[in-house]
Amino acid sequence: MKSVKTQANFLLKVLLFLFVTGCGHQQADNAEQVRKPNILIIYVDDLGYADVGAYGAVGVSTPNVDRLADRGMKFTDGHCSAATCTPSRYSLLTGSYAFRNNAAILAGDAPLIIGENTRTLGDMLKEAGYRTGVVGKWHLGLGDGSVDWNEAITPGPLERGFDYSFLIPATGDRVPCVYVENHHVVGLDRNDPITVSYKKPVNDEPTGMSHPEMLKQLADKQHSNTIVDSISRIGYMTGGKAALWKDEEFPDVLTAKARQFMAENKDNPFFLFFSFHDIHVPRMPNKRFVGQSAMGPRGDAIVQMDWVTGQLVETLEQLGLAENTLIIFTSDNGPVLNDGYEDEAVELLGAHVPAGPFRGSKYSAYEAGTRVPTIACWPEMITPGESNALVSQIDLFASLARLTGVKLAGSDAPDSHDMLETWLGRSDSGREYLIEEALTLSLRHREWKYIRSAPSVRDWTKYKGVESGVSEVAQLFNLHEDIAEQNNLAGEKEDRVMQMDAILEAMIAAKGTRPGYGQEY
Ligand code: NG6
Ligand code: CA
């Protein structure tokens, strides 16, 4: 039981906060009266629903993430917007469904896919007076189509709403394997320029294909191009030897950059998008974490991720910012075991079930593709609890706009709904409709899940052990009765299928679905 004093304090804060955030046009002026919270999005890569203790992990323990869940709102129906990385990140940062921009997994030399006239979460929070930074995996493309890694790399995050960036440009398994800080590759020797190609080898150095004996982990064909740090990657690169990263240093390098950003901005409200490489392949945890789980590299990468999460929270505590920082902890897509490297993720899984009670995985149209751990922790303002409301990362844009007193205009965040009350645990009502993007589109409507039929399944899903969820017939599930999507009701509920398909079509055809902009869904 909370003491009367704590309850009174809490009530006072809530009243003050409601006054600040809920008074329409008065917002901007009044917002000055209360210090805006710092906002830290902790974005894990490929983390499944039950890959952390708070959501049922058994093969690994995650005390730091669990502590966030204990102290915050834990959502059981929280979603990234797509079952792969680039589209989810695109939606998180733009509040727009990724299909509107054909956003799909990008090569490491792809141009920036966020257009010049698209306002990002960073832009919006800058307008609210925030200092904005992104540290970690980007995977939204860089440059304008002919990126030269030896010159200023632009446009990138700095041209899209961020004051600071320190990036793994694409993924850990894609070249170029160098960090990019603001506009430049870190530690580049001008006499050893970088060349990157996704089409053909750029030198005659060994590849994973030609020299598997040089590798720490064997890889499939797609991941068997240039070898960097004894790991073969997707794509070819040469040069930049002094700048090449070491995978095992990711946790320390990224944590240090995040710490520095937070410390430098401790007197401003700041927004930090901390974007993990963990637990994506190649899973190369630092030796401090090797053997810390029962599941080999995939589990050890989860332990590493948990440690970094703890470091971020500890930094906030040391800076005296922990109470007034809103932390959103979540993932960019569901779990996958075999994603191209032989790291025994399948063999050492034991009783651990990465997707929890849900069917599918990363890439899949079934729930596990997008239903991911989702925690909102803000000690000053959120009362700890659990919520079953349907929430999506796509709504963070509009929700944080209201939180910080920014009015969305015109085509900003076209699919983002203001769900602030739900994110803060003050309302139980979730999204009425939500599109889930995978190899096909699905529509959630309360307990209903409709998966649109699509013609073909890609071959790679088979060898990865991924259930794509794509079928040549429509699928309809009642998630209240059938959480594991086993019983396709499409045949017996044709009316509902037609209705949901029509709504999905209308949502696709609309220029947006945000209330006040486009067709409201
Ligand atoms: C795929 C890679 C996979 C991973 C993924 C991106 C295959 C055969 N290969 O092309 O290993 O890199 O892209 O993952 O699937 S994501 O989390 O960034 O979307
Ligand atoms: Ca991912």
Coordinates of C-alpha atoms and ligand atoms in Angstrom, one line a residue:
M1 CA 0.0 0.0 0.0
K2 CA 1.2 3.4 -0.8
S3 CA 1.4 5.9 2.0
V4 CA -1.1 8.7 2.1
K5 CA 1.7 11.2 1.5
T6 CA 2.9 9.4 -1.6
Q7 CA -0.6 9.2 -2.9
A8 CA -1.2 12.9 -2.3
N9 CA 2.1 13.7 -4.0
F10 CA 1.2 11.5 -7.0
L11 CA -2.2 13.1 -7.3
L12 CA -0.7 16.5 -7.2
K13 CA 1.7 15.6 -10.0
V14 CA -1.1 14.1 -12.1
L15 CA -3.2 17.2 -11.7
L16 CA -0.3 19.4 -12.6
F17 CA 0.5 17.2 -15.6
L18 CA -3.1 17.1 -16.8
F19 CA -3.1 20.9 -16.6
V20 CA 0.0 21.1 -18.7
T21 CA -0.9 18.5 -21.3
G22 CA -4.6 18.7 -21.5
C23 CA -5.4 22.4 -22.0
G24 CA -5.5 22.8 -25.7
H25 CA -4.0 26.1 -26.8
Q26 CA -2.7 26.9 -23.4
Q27 CA -0.3 24.0 -23.7
A28 CA 2.7 25.8 -25.1
D29 CA 2.8 28.5 -22.4
N30 CA 2.0 26.2 -19.5
A31 CA 4.5 23.6 -20.6
E32 CA 7.3 25.8 -19.4
Q33 CA 6.0 25.5 -15.8
V34 CA 6.9 21.8 -15.6
R35 CA 10.1 20.4 -16.7
K36 CA 9.5 18.3 -19.8
P37 CA 10.6 14.7 -19.3
N38 CA 13.6 13.4 -21.1
I39 CA 12.6 10.7 -23.5
L40 CA 14.7 7.6 -24.0
I41 CA 13.6 5.0 -26.5
I42 CA 15.5 1.7 -26.0
Y43 CA 15.0 -0.2 -29.2
V44 CA 16.2 -3.8 -29.2
D45 CA 16.7 -5.6 -32.5
D46 CA 14.9 -8.9 -33.1
L47 CA 13.8 -9.3 -29.4
G48 CA 10.9 -11.7 -29.1
Y49 CA 7.9 -11.3 -26.8
A50 CA 9.1 -13.8 -24.2
D51 CA 12.9 -13.2 -24.6
V52 CA 12.9 -11.2 -21.3
G53 CA 12.1 -12.3 -17.8
A54 CA 9.1 -10.0 -17.4
Y55 CA 7.4 -11.6 -20.4
G56 CA 8.2 -15.2 -19.5
A57 CA 11.8 -16.0 -20.6
V58 CA 13.2 -19.2 -19.1
G59 CA 16.7 -19.6 -20.7
V60 CA 18.0 -16.2 -19.6
S61 CA 17.5 -13.7 -16.9
T62 CA 17.1 -10.0 -17.5
P63 CA 17.0 -8.2 -14.2
N64 CA 17.4 -4.7 -15.6
V65 CA 14.6 -5.0 -18.1
D66 CA 12.4 -6.6 -15.5
R67 CA 13.0 -3.7 -13.2
L68 CA 11.7 -1.3 -15.9
A69 CA 8.6 -3.5 -16.2
D70 CA 8.2 -3.6 -12.4
R71 CA 8.4 0.2 -12.2
G72 CA 6.4 1.0 -15.3
M73 CA 3.5 0.0 -17.6
K74 CA 4.0 -3.4 -19.1
F75 CA 1.9 -3.9 -22.3
T76 CA 0.8 -7.3 -23.3
D77 CA -0.5 -6.3 -26.8
G78 CA 2.3 -3.9 -27.8
H79 CA 3.4 -3.8 -31.4
C80 CA 6.1 -2.6 -33.7
S81 CA 4.5 -1.7 -37.0
A82 CA 6.2 -4.4 -39.1
A83 CA 7.9 -7.8 -38.7
T84 CA 11.2 -6.5 -40.0
C85 CA 13.5 -3.7 -39.1
T86 CA 13.5 -1.0 -41.7
P87 CA 9.7 -0.7 -42.0
S88 CA 9.3 -0.7 -38.2
R89 CA 11.9 2.0 -37.8
Y90 CA 10.4 4.1 -40.5
S91 CA 7.0 4.0 -38.8
L92 CA 8.4 4.7 -35.4
L93 CA 10.3 7.8 -36.7
T94 CA 7.7 9.1 -39.1
G95 CA 4.3 8.0 -37.7
S96 CA 3.5 6.6 -41.2
Y97 CA 2.8 3.1 -42.2
A98 CA 5.9 1.8 -44.1
F99 CA 3.9 0.5 -47.1
R100 CA 3.1 4.1 -48.0
N101 CA 6.8 4.5 -48.8
N102 CA 7.5 0.9 -49.9
A103 CA 10.0 0.7 -47.0
A104 CA 11.6 -2.8 -47.0
I105 CA 14.8 -4.2 -45.6
L106 CA 17.6 -2.1 -47.0
A107 CA 21.1 -2.9 -48.3
G108 CA 24.0 -1.2 -46.5
D109 CA 24.5 1.3 -49.3
A110 CA 20.9 2.2 -49.8
P111 CA 19.9 5.9 -49.9
L112 CA 18.0 7.5 -47.0
I113 CA 14.4 6.5 -47.3
I114 CA 13.0 9.3 -45.1
G115 CA 12.1 12.0 -47.6
E116 CA 13.2 15.6 -47.2
N117 CA 9.6 16.8 -46.5
T118 CA 8.8 14.1 -44.0
R119 CA 8.8 15.3 -40.4
T120 CA 10.3 12.9 -38.0
L121 CA 10.0 12.3 -34.3
G122 CA 13.3 14.1 -33.9
D123 CA 12.0 17.2 -35.8
M124 CA 8.9 17.2 -33.7
L125 CA 10.7 17.0 -30.4
K126 CA 13.2 19.6 -31.5
E127 CA 10.3 21.9 -32.0
A128 CA 9.3 21.1 -28.4
G129 CA 12.7 22.3 -27.3
Y130 CA 14.5 18.9 -27.1
R131 CA 18.1 18.0 -27.9
T132 CA 17.8 14.9 -30.0
G133 CA 20.2 12.0 -30.6
V134 CA 20.4 8.6 -32.1
V135 CA 22.9 6.0 -31.1
G136 CA 23.2 2.5 -32.6
K137 CA 21.6 0.8 -35.5
W138 CA 20.1 3.0 -38.2
H139 CA 19.1 0.9 -41.2
L140 CA 17.1 3.6 -42.9
G141 CA 19.6 4.4 -45.6
L142 CA 22.2 7.1 -45.8
G143 CA 23.1 9.6 -48.5
D144 CA 21.2 10.4 -51.7
G145 CA 22.0 7.3 -53.7
S146 CA 25.6 7.6 -54.4
V147 CA 27.0 7.5 -50.9
D148 CA 30.8 8.1 -50.7
W149 CA 31.9 6.7 -47.3
N150 CA 35.1 8.8 -47.5
E151 CA 33.3 12.1 -47.6
A152 CA 30.6 13.8 -45.6
I153 CA 27.7 11.3 -45.6
T154 CA 24.5 13.3 -46.1
P155 CA 21.6 13.3 -45.9
G156 CA 21.2 11.2 -42.8
P157 CA 19.8 11.6 -39.2
L158 CA 21.2 15.2 -38.9
E159 CA 19.1 16.3 -41.8
R160 CA 16.1 14.5 -40.4
G161 CA 15.6 15.9 -36.9
F162 CA 18.6 14.7 -34.9
D163 CA 21.2 16.9 -33.4
Y164 CA 23.6 14.1 -32.9
S165 CA 24.1 10.6 -34.4
F166 CA 26.5 7.7 -33.8
L167 CA 25.5 4.9 -36.1
I168 CA 25.9 1.3 -37.2
P169 CA 24.8 2.4 -40.6
A170 CA 22.7 -0.7 -41.6
T171 CA 23.0 -3.9 -39.7
G172 CA 25.8 -5.9 -38.0
D173 CA 25.6 -8.4 -40.8
R174 CA 26.0 -5.9 -43.6
V175 CA 28.9 -3.8 -44.9
P176 CA 30.2 -1.2 -44.3
C177 CA 31.4 -2.4 -40.9
V178 CA 32.3 1.1 -39.6
Y179 CA 30.7 3.6 -37.3
V180 CA 29.4 6.8 -38.7
E181 CA 29.4 9.7 -36.2
N182 CA 27.4 12.7 -37.5
H183 CA 28.5 13.0 -41.1
H184 CA 31.7 10.9 -41.0
V185 CA 33.1 7.4 -40.7
V186 CA 34.9 7.3 -37.3
G187 CA 38.7 6.7 -37.5
L188 CA 38.9 6.6 -41.3
D189 CA 42.5 6.8 -42.7
R190 CA 42.3 9.0 -45.8
N191 CA 45.0 6.9 -47.4
D192 CA 42.9 3.8 -47.1
P193 CA 39.5 4.8 -48.7
I194 CA 36.4 2.6 -48.3
T195 CA 34.7 1.1 -51.3
V196 CA 31.4 -0.8 -50.9
S197 CA 29.4 -2.8 -53.3
Y198 CA 26.3 -5.0 -53.0
K199 CA 26.7 -6.2 -56.6
K200 CA 30.2 -7.6 -56.9
P201 CA 33.5 -8.2 -55.1
V202 CA 35.5 -5.0 -54.8
N203 CA 38.9 -6.7 -54.2
D204 CA 40.4 -10.2 -54.3
E205 CA 40.5 -10.6 -50.5
P206 CA 39.0 -13.8 -49.0
T207 CA 35.3 -14.1 -48.5
G208 CA 33.3 -16.3 -46.3
M209 CA 32.6 -18.5 -49.4
S210 CA 36.2 -18.9 -50.4
H211 CA 37.8 -19.1 -46.9
P212 CA 35.3 -20.5 -44.3
E213 CA 38.3 -21.6 -42.2
M214 CA 38.9 -17.9 -41.3
L215 CA 35.5 -17.5 -39.7
K216 CA 34.4 -17.4 -36.0
Q217 CA 30.9 -18.5 -37.1
L218 CA 29.9 -20.2 -40.3
A219 CA 27.3 -18.4 -42.3
D220 CA 24.8 -19.1 -45.1
K221 CA 25.5 -18.1 -48.7
Q222 CA 23.9 -14.6 -48.4
H223 CA 26.1 -13.8 -45.4
S224 CA 29.3 -15.1 -46.9
N225 CA 30.8 -12.1 -48.6
T226 CA 33.5 -9.8 -47.2
I227 CA 35.1 -11.0 -43.9
V228 CA 35.4 -8.4 -41.2
D229 CA 36.6 -9.3 -37.7
S230 CA 36.5 -13.0 -38.7
I231 CA 32.8 -12.8 -39.6
S232 CA 31.6 -12.9 -43.1
R233 CA 28.9 -10.3 -44.0
I234 CA 26.3 -9.4 -46.6
G235 CA 28.0 -7.2 -49.3
Y236 CA 31.5 -6.4 -50.2
M237 CA 33.8 -3.8 -48.9
T238 CA 37.5 -2.9 -49.0
G239 CA 39.6 -0.3 -47.3
G240 CA 38.9 1.6 -44.1
K241 CA 40.9 -1.0 -42.2
A242 CA 41.6 1.4 -39.3
A243 CA 37.9 2.2 -39.0
L244 CA 36.5 -1.3 -38.9
W245 CA 34.4 -2.1 -35.9
K246 CA 34.9 -5.1 -33.6
D247 CA 31.5 -6.7 -32.9
E248 CA 32.4 -7.6 -29.3
E249 CA 32.9 -3.9 -28.5
F250 CA 29.4 -2.8 -29.5
P251 CA 28.0 -2.8 -26.0
D252 CA 30.8 -0.6 -24.6
V253 CA 31.1 1.7 -27.5
L254 CA 27.4 2.4 -27.8
T255 CA 26.9 2.7 -24.1
A256 CA 29.7 5.2 -23.9
K257 CA 28.2 7.3 -26.7
A258 CA 24.8 7.2 -25.0
R259 CA 26.2 8.2 -21.7
Q260 CA 28.0 11.1 -23.2
F261 CA 24.9 12.4 -25.0
M262 CA 22.8 12.2 -21.8
A263 CA 25.5 13.8 -19.7
E264 CA 26.1 16.6 -22.2
N265 CA 22.4 17.3 -22.3
K266 CA 21.5 16.8 -18.7
D267 CA 20.3 20.4 -18.4
N268 CA 18.0 20.3 -21.5
P269 CA 15.2 18.0 -22.1
F270 CA 16.6 15.4 -24.4
F271 CA 15.4 12.6 -26.7
L272 CA 17.7 9.7 -27.2
F273 CA 16.8 6.9 -29.6
F274 CA 19.1 4.2 -28.4
S275 CA 19.0 1.5 -31.0
F276 CA 20.6 -1.8 -30.2
H277 CA 22.5 -4.1 -32.5
D278 CA 21.6 -6.9 -30.1
I279 CA 20.2 -9.5 -30.5
H280 CA 20.5 -9.4 -34.3
V281 CA 23.0 -11.7 -36.0
P282 CA 25.9 -12.0 -36.0
R283 CA 25.6 -12.6 -32.3
M284 CA 29.0 -11.9 -30.9
P285 CA 28.6 -10.9 -27.3
N286 CA 31.5 -9.5 -25.4
K287 CA 33.5 -12.2 -23.6
R288 CA 32.1 -10.8 -20.3
F289 CA 28.7 -12.2 -21.3
V290 CA 29.8 -15.5 -23.0
G291 CA 28.2 -18.4 -21.2
Q292 CA 26.0 -16.1 -19.1
S293 CA 22.8 -17.8 -20.4
A294 CA 21.9 -21.4 -21.0
M295 CA 21.3 -20.7 -24.7
G296 CA 24.7 -19.9 -26.3
P297 CA 25.3 -16.6 -28.3
R298 CA 21.6 -15.7 -28.7
G299 CA 20.9 -15.9 -25.0
D300 CA 24.3 -14.3 -24.1
A301 CA 23.4 -11.4 -26.4
I302 CA 20.2 -11.0 -24.4
V303 CA 22.2 -10.8 -21.2
Q304 CA 24.5 -8.2 -22.9
M305 CA 21.4 -6.2 -24.0
D306 CA 20.1 -6.4 -20.4
W307 CA 23.4 -5.1 -19.1
V308 CA 23.5 -2.2 -21.5
T309 CA 19.9 -1.3 -20.5
G310 CA 21.0 -1.3 -16.9
Q311 CA 23.9 1.0 -17.8
L312 CA 21.5 3.5 -19.5
V313 CA 19.2 3.6 -16.4
E314 CA 22.2 3.9 -14.1
T315 CA 23.5 6.8 -16.1
L316 CA 20.1 8.6 -15.7
E317 CA 20.3 7.9 -12.0
Q318 CA 23.8 9.3 -11.7
L319 CA 22.7 12.4 -13.5
G320 CA 19.7 12.8 -11.3
L321 CA 17.3 12.4 -14.2
A322 CA 15.8 8.9 -13.5
E323 CA 12.6 10.2 -12.0
N324 CA 11.7 12.5 -14.9
T325 CA 12.7 10.4 -17.9
L326 CA 10.2 8.5 -19.9
I327 CA 11.8 5.3 -21.0
I328 CA 10.1 3.3 -23.7
F329 CA 11.6 -0.2 -24.0
T330 CA 10.7 -2.3 -27.0
S331 CA 11.8 -4.2 -30.1
D332 CA 11.8 -3.7 -33.9
N333 CA 10.3 -7.1 -34.8
G334 CA 9.8 -10.5 -33.4
P335 CA 12.3 -13.2 -32.6
V336 CA 14.3 -15.4 -35.1
L337 CA 16.6 -18.2 -34.3
N338 CA 18.5 -19.0 -37.5
D339 CA 19.0 -15.8 -39.3
G340 CA 22.1 -16.8 -41.4
Y341 CA 24.9 -17.8 -39.0
E342 CA 25.6 -21.0 -37.2
D343 CA 25.4 -19.9 -33.6
E344 CA 23.4 -22.9 -32.2
A345 CA 20.4 -20.7 -31.5
V346 CA 18.2 -23.6 -32.4
E347 CA 20.2 -26.4 -30.8
L348 CA 20.6 -24.6 -27.4
L349 CA 17.1 -23.2 -27.1
G350 CA 16.0 -25.7 -24.4
A351 CA 12.6 -24.9 -22.9
H352 CA 12.9 -21.2 -23.8
V353 CA 10.1 -20.0 -26.1
P354 CA 11.1 -16.7 -27.7
A355 CA 7.6 -15.9 -29.1
G356 CA 5.8 -16.8 -25.9
P357 CA 2.2 -17.9 -26.6
F358 CA 2.1 -16.4 -30.1
R359 CA 2.5 -18.0 -33.4
G360 CA 5.2 -17.0 -35.9
S361 CA 8.5 -15.0 -35.6
K362 CA 10.4 -12.2 -37.2
Y363 CA 9.2 -11.9 -40.9
S364 CA 5.9 -13.5 -40.1
A365 CA 2.3 -12.2 -40.4
Y366 CA 1.3 -14.1 -37.3
E367 CA 1.3 -12.2 -34.1
A368 CA 4.8 -13.0 -33.0
G369 CA 6.1 -10.9 -36.0
T370 CA 5.1 -7.7 -34.4
R371 CA 3.9 -8.3 -30.8
V372 CA 7.0 -7.5 -28.8
P373 CA 7.9 -6.5 -25.2
T374 CA 6.7 -3.0 -24.7
I375 CA 7.3 -1.1 -21.5
A376 CA 6.8 2.5 -20.6
C377 CA 8.6 3.6 -17.4
W378 CA 8.4 7.1 -16.0
P379 CA 8.7 7.0 -12.2
E380 CA 7.3 10.5 -11.7
M381 CA 4.2 10.0 -13.8
I382 CA 3.4 6.4 -14.5
T383 CA 1.9 4.1 -11.9
P384 CA 3.3 0.6 -12.3
G385 CA 0.9 -1.8 -13.8
E386 CA 0.0 -4.0 -16.8
S387 CA -2.1 -3.1 -19.8
N388 CA -3.8 -5.3 -22.3
A389 CA -4.6 -2.4 -24.6
L390 CA -3.6 -2.6 -28.2
V391 CA -0.7 -0.2 -28.6
S392 CA 1.7 0.5 -31.5
Q393 CA 5.0 2.3 -31.8
I394 CA 3.5 4.2 -34.7
D395 CA 1.5 6.1 -32.2
L396 CA 4.5 7.4 -30.2
F397 CA 4.8 10.3 -32.6
A398 CA 1.4 11.8 -31.9
S399 CA 1.4 10.7 -28.3
L400 CA 4.7 12.4 -27.6
A401 CA 3.6 15.5 -29.5
R402 CA 0.8 15.9 -27.1
L403 CA 3.0 15.2 -24.1
T404 CA 5.4 17.9 -25.2
G405 CA 2.8 20.4 -26.4
V406 CA 3.4 20.2 -30.1
K407 CA 0.5 20.5 -32.5
L408 CA 0.7 18.2 -35.5
A409 CA 0.0 19.9 -38.7
G410 CA -0.9 18.8 -42.2
S411 CA 0.7 15.6 -43.3
D412 CA 2.8 15.1 -40.1
A413 CA 2.8 11.5 -38.8
P414 CA -0.1 10.6 -41.1
D415 CA -1.0 7.3 -39.3
S416 CA -0.1 8.2 -35.7
H417 CA -2.8 8.4 -33.1
D418 CA -2.6 10.3 -29.9
M419 CA -2.7 7.4 -27.4
L420 CA -0.9 9.2 -24.6
E421 CA -3.4 8.3 -21.9
T422 CA -3.0 4.6 -22.7
W423 CA 0.8 4.8 -22.9
L424 CA 0.9 6.4 -19.5
G425 CA -1.5 3.8 -18.1
R426 CA -4.3 6.2 -17.5
S427 CA -6.7 4.7 -20.0
D428 CA -7.4 1.0 -20.9
S429 CA -8.5 1.8 -24.4
G430 CA -6.3 0.7 -27.2
R431 CA -6.2 1.2 -30.9
E432 CA -9.5 0.4 -32.7
Y433 CA -7.7 -0.7 -35.9
L434 CA -4.1 -1.4 -36.5
I435 CA -2.3 -2.7 -39.6
E436 CA 0.5 -5.2 -39.1
E437 CA 3.0 -5.3 -41.9
A438 CA 4.9 -8.5 -42.9
L439 CA 5.1 -10.4 -46.2
T440 CA 1.4 -9.5 -46.4
L441 CA -0.8 -7.0 -44.6
S442 CA -2.9 -7.9 -41.6
L443 CA -5.6 -5.9 -39.8
R444 CA -6.2 -6.0 -36.0
H445 CA -9.6 -4.9 -34.8
R446 CA -10.2 -5.6 -31.1
E447 CA -9.9 -9.4 -30.7
W448 CA -10.0 -10.0 -34.5
K449 CA -7.0 -10.6 -36.6
Y450 CA -7.4 -10.7 -40.4
I451 CA -4.4 -11.8 -42.6
R452 CA -4.8 -10.9 -46.2
S453 CA -4.2 -13.7 -48.7
A454 CA -1.1 -13.4 -50.8
P455 CA 0.2 -15.6 -53.6
S456 CA 3.6 -16.9 -52.7
V457 CA 5.9 -17.8 -49.8
R458 CA 9.6 -17.0 -50.3
D459 CA 11.9 -20.0 -50.2
W460 CA 14.2 -18.7 -47.5
T461 CA 11.4 -18.8 -44.9
K462 CA 11.6 -22.6 -45.1
Y463 CA 15.3 -23.0 -44.3
K464 CA 15.1 -20.4 -41.6
G465 CA 12.2 -22.3 -39.9
V466 CA 10.1 -19.2 -40.2
E467 CA 6.4 -19.6 -40.6
S468 CA 5.6 -16.7 -43.0
G469 CA 1.9 -16.5 -42.2
V470 CA 1.3 -16.0 -45.9
S471 CA -1.4 -18.1 -47.3
E472 CA -3.4 -18.2 -50.6
V473 CA -6.5 -18.1 -48.5
A474 CA -7.7 -15.4 -46.2
Q475 CA -7.1 -16.0 -42.5
L476 CA -9.2 -14.8 -39.6
F477 CA -8.5 -15.4 -35.9
N478 CA -10.2 -14.5 -32.7
L479 CA -7.3 -13.8 -30.5
H480 CA -9.3 -13.8 -27.3
E481 CA -10.2 -17.4 -27.8
D482 CA -7.3 -18.5 -29.9
I483 CA -4.2 -16.5 -29.0
A484 CA -2.0 -18.9 -31.0
E485 CA -3.9 -18.4 -34.3
Q486 CA -4.6 -22.0 -34.9
N487 CA -8.2 -21.9 -35.8
N488 CA -8.9 -20.1 -39.1
L489 CA -12.4 -18.7 -39.0
A490 CA -12.4 -17.1 -42.4
G491 CA -14.6 -19.8 -43.9
E492 CA -17.4 -19.5 -41.4
K493 CA -17.2 -15.7 -41.0
E494 CA -17.2 -14.5 -44.5
D495 CA -19.0 -11.3 -43.7
R496 CA -16.4 -10.3 -41.1
V497 CA -13.6 -11.1 -43.6
M498 CA -15.2 -9.0 -46.2
Q499 CA -15.7 -6.1 -43.8
M500 CA -12.2 -6.2 -42.5
D501 CA -10.7 -6.5 -46.0
A502 CA -12.7 -3.4 -47.0
I503 CA -11.5 -1.5 -44.0
L504 CA -7.9 -2.5 -44.7
E505 CA -8.3 -1.4 -48.3
A506 CA -9.7 1.9 -47.2
M507 CA -6.8 2.4 -44.8
I508 CA -4.3 1.6 -47.6
A509 CA -6.0 3.9 -50.1
A510 CA -6.2 6.8 -47.6
K511 CA -3.4 9.3 -47.5
G512 CA -3.3 8.7 -43.8
T513 CA -5.4 7.4 -40.9
R514 CA -4.6 10.0 -38.2
P515 CA -7.7 11.7 -36.7
G516 CA -7.7 15.1 -38.2
Y517 CA -5.8 14.1 -41.2
G518 CA -7.0 11.7 -43.9
Q519 CA -9.4 8.9 -43.3
E520 CA -9.7 8.2 -39.6
Y521 CA -9.1 4.5 -38.6
Ligands
NG6_1 C1 17.8 -10.4 -44.4 C2 18.9 -11.2 -43.9 C3 18.8 -11.4 -42.4 C4 18.7 -10.1 -41.7 C5 17.6 -9.3 -42.3 C6 17.4 -7.9 -41.7 C7 17.9 -13.3 -44.8 C8 18.2 -14.5 -45.7 N1 18.9 -12.5 -44.6 O1 17.9 -10.1 -45.7 O2 20.0 -12.1 -41.9 O3 19.9 -9.3 -41.9 O4 17.7 -9.2 -43.7 O5 17.1 -8.0 -40.4 O6 16.8 -13.1 -44.3 S1 16.4 -6.8 -39.8 O7 16.1 -7.1 -38.4 O8 17.3 -5.7 -40.0 O9 15.2 -6.5 -40.6
CA2 CA 15.2 -6.4 -36.5

